[in-house]
Steps between C-alpha positions, in 0.01 A plus 500: 500500500290271285136465599449197723212302650597305809346330800561621854332508840393786725489467876214703645278505808193320368171370636415164337206504257353199682234258378206596282153521651352149458146623423391595146497875437133537410488873556702782351740627762328836553316784334786750516453585135125546514434823311258786541511712187342847526250581225718789382823295498516504120659159456625427147291228336782245489579555867136457605474179296825356634418580863197274477669228293519166682601594855591207725224322692748280685873435500446136406688293402782659699523432875516769764850549635458596865736264683772757571581682823721789601796314650797557272823304488812535286413307185680421178294602197582378150570786259620566145724797423504671159803727473697716261757770566226756582215320676439201724148360524416238764194286430317254729350229275361312801299807609304598192807601300529819706785734401627546853774750421617719211841648579662767283876451526640835376304694764488217758123555534221254566225607260217304668365478850680187620318351797752385763262220609266252336177538696186352344183703543143463378510713186496246215172378357559175686686638800879485532690791341802708597604854419794636304666470160318444170217249490307362203126508567288284272153352548248747640479830686747476786835342576549172316438161660857419390656769723660240726501205259785351296523570127686303235830669416776435246783657305405601147701669221444877499444711185847657526676163509531487878278325752166581654291357782162358406224460758175325409198333656137402445276753677198308631246774575468580130649172373771673293877453453737797519871571483736774615842533331761717673836604354768767517659595168875549534577849627132582557368702794156343447357162589283378211193290575303328225156375607259273316156370599344238273147368471526145363124442529224551246306738724573862589668546838515795742858618559651713775860615528674759713874523558529628857819690596580588861712815524648672807267753657657801664416862565552678170458194277280578200330268251466641148298357210396648162143593597292798612222287650467186706230263620494496879393182679507472877377264766167682506449312167436806281661550158521861386702712260733752664758746365867409517702573697288712737162387633307566819745769599827306481760395245440125484815431297687511833398175677534642851260784424204261494337416830357156430576211262378565146553412133559758227464355150646748253308586185791478255392653165480275194825515305705625796801300608421270795721562804497570873781603735568555868767763571650614831579853611815496284304397189635144498310172503343226289314532172282236335393516136347257251358443158149635459309177572564557871288813506417563868712674766421526870625639831399331824564685826470380857435849630648685794239417765572239762316210332714528188813525711383200706454290185849594382653382827286184482637410157866570569731590787431806715749776431596383150309764303177477311411448138248597235403303191518609138334262260430426134209299360301388200200723574449851634418369849540183702123469523485383137554172319585492128372251242749265336364304206542126478835416342623856557767657715606824663870585500707806578840617619578692820824673602617592850797720577644808674397852417655833601316824431534865602358508855401866473274416207378164628398653832387834362146632492458437126374141456524525122863606523576213739344252257690646207827488692453131586388415146809670353737328742338164431521551124870580534567196718274255312332625183146382437611360165757283679230346721290419193806354327587290807145363502521409131836331559365303799184364336675222298685396815179466702449158338855379565502186710673531840848349500573464873237466776561718806180444702181294481145625537176305528370203304173667397630608161617145431153375589343745255748392234399138562130585480497721192833443327583871506810594302660799670845565355736653750310393810520121532279341763685174543320184614782454753350789701174311561472433873272360765245782465449421132473121535121474562442722200729292282289203607184683393666589172619149421214288642202735492452475877649645815626258765201362692620599849320765700648845432762645731624859504715561195523641151201537271430590137210725399567613141225419247695214339548330837138562595400316183720205598348493849147508359585201280658298782317243710335656807688448821606687813806673350345556158185663637694712747739636235218542249325717757811716530515544123131589486535747786795661322290533185222676694253207491453492876175305507656218300810512720285447809333201334839351417623541858183345639549210260862469620371475856269218399805319362676534836729790404500637855643825627589707196151508342363595844736795508401601146131480586563715809659769283215473249240553776696796636530656156125451454439697819383216726721529809308234694538227240860606434578470871351149504712395205818648646440313825452176304813563291713562810370187674571296187855638462565448870401134470720461191797663673477269800395176332743497210824311556811719543605635163411756231122451529495565876727803458288659230182466705672640809604798289139541384366543854638852566398605149144382567484674839622824345210503253238344726524736798384818317208304355402362843514852642278627219254221586506611867667176609795636697505204742567263209761741366676495837487122502662481156778735607556280800551198276782653298814286475765571760682826431252632242302705753802729552488606135397864464205420276350276768575755773287748304221244451511421871459871580201519265339196662557641850347831392196321360461310827506820704849444641626836378779553752654163404481595132685824576766309694590309183567829320691641796721189510580554133492273197589504130307352208769385258264477203301818560350588164573822316209732580365277780349715777400213731755599764383859531132405473531247783703738717234770472216250552666399827559865596138592428370219716735600783363855486134401451492227765154345488359798311460560125790602277406852393691754293605665825632166629694448177658845523594444864645157421724645231615778727565284806627190319707612200615222272858397588748541217577127498142437379485787248480356149210700353578602145202729452486860623422490872 
């Protein structure tokens, strides 16, 4: 059959993504990728430099996406299918361009881990993410903020005369456009993927890219890559060089032979062909290879202990089998960001397809022989020279203008095109995509001023060019508030505080109060932060109840739970548990049943000495839909309650702690610890 690109829909059990958090994301989501590097680690110079190159301070200007739950309903999901007589690839342009499925027709095999449900979880830099398939991670260390966002998509002529699917968008964390072109040459067993990241600015930009491939995980599955060493990074935050495949007494190329979640970044020698594969007991599976620009290869394992198994069930359906991740990136590790000069670009070609190798060799004791066997089979199926030739053939087509739109992304690229007049052949950011979120910024661009109204929760702009426009605009409540966000993003926190205080003097209201509360908390002053949070909640509460029915009232009502969620831990730190309890009591109807607020209620009860009531909340059971990867709040609170039950009115000693752990073991439903326990 001729290669085709067509629209379709999938019907899947899905939990809705829900609304974005209405408060500005002033803080980075976590410190999961904080690094402790041993003195004898022996980091290469380029790796050491890139690890420290422009890490994120915040996830501004993107909003946090935490409005989802865990109730799933049968839902139609828009998809695009790319198909030839050998392969069928199913892509979800409305969900980050995820390749949901890659089906090999001659063997009737699914080559990827295809998640039977769409269940958002808190793994992306800004929250909502789901597991499975192939995802395109751009921006900064972690899963992209676009994981559950729509991308632009269109049909484009392919290098072989057929059709390909183009995905593109403007990535806002690093303020860069990118594109992903996918096509299947006629008769090919491999999906080709051409990727390009451009820097249209005059300044150098930090770039991050990892293609993340979920593959079925089963007893006997082995991941093979062309390396004798790897960089191990776990949730104890230590980066160290280890031998491959065996380290710490186990063969880590078998995902189920690791106990806890961990990353293994393979040290692929310079000049070696870039590839990674996951093969089952019979020596069959998926292989990924690329041109040399995509230098890094990685294995992520969940581990065999109960926390890793619990996370797997949390992200999919119990009983459907687990998965591991094999990945490919621009740097050796995901802890690095790479410099891209102004006016420059990175581009490369990837290929994904089936591989069959001799299982006796692949699963033998000789790692070198296993690597050689895979390399030979890959060379026979898809020679390295053919990948280089396919890349050279694709490059002229990367600039081809899309001929038929298939999906629409955001209007942020169109706004940047309006501001700077960027010419980006192949990835048009049409003015027709400008929407309500971009309108205030178009006003700033065309008039020199933001609308004079007091700011309400919504989109912001923090890039240097927009900060310059805000600094040149007339002072006012919205201008000073957004200028403060841009200054905070740039690391000028003192000036940001002055801007927010000035916004308050202009009558800006609740949002600057929230920002000042975060600033006080970040500065280490829990008392002043608690005061500001209380003021911000009171202000938002008045706005929610005084505004006439409509969008303004709804947005402030949505802000109340978000404020309580952040205020309660600060009030507890300031030893003001009575006020924390009062705030929880003022939650909108229905919000108090949310798992996050059940946990906060237990913490407040514990602080007030009502330990038995705190334990009753755990015994009744609850789920936190947006529990963060690596978050140990559940287990910490459980053991704090257990220790107080054992200690009574007495001190919590080491003996008390040991007794609490023995008499009150953590229930499996609350086990999410990703570090060794």
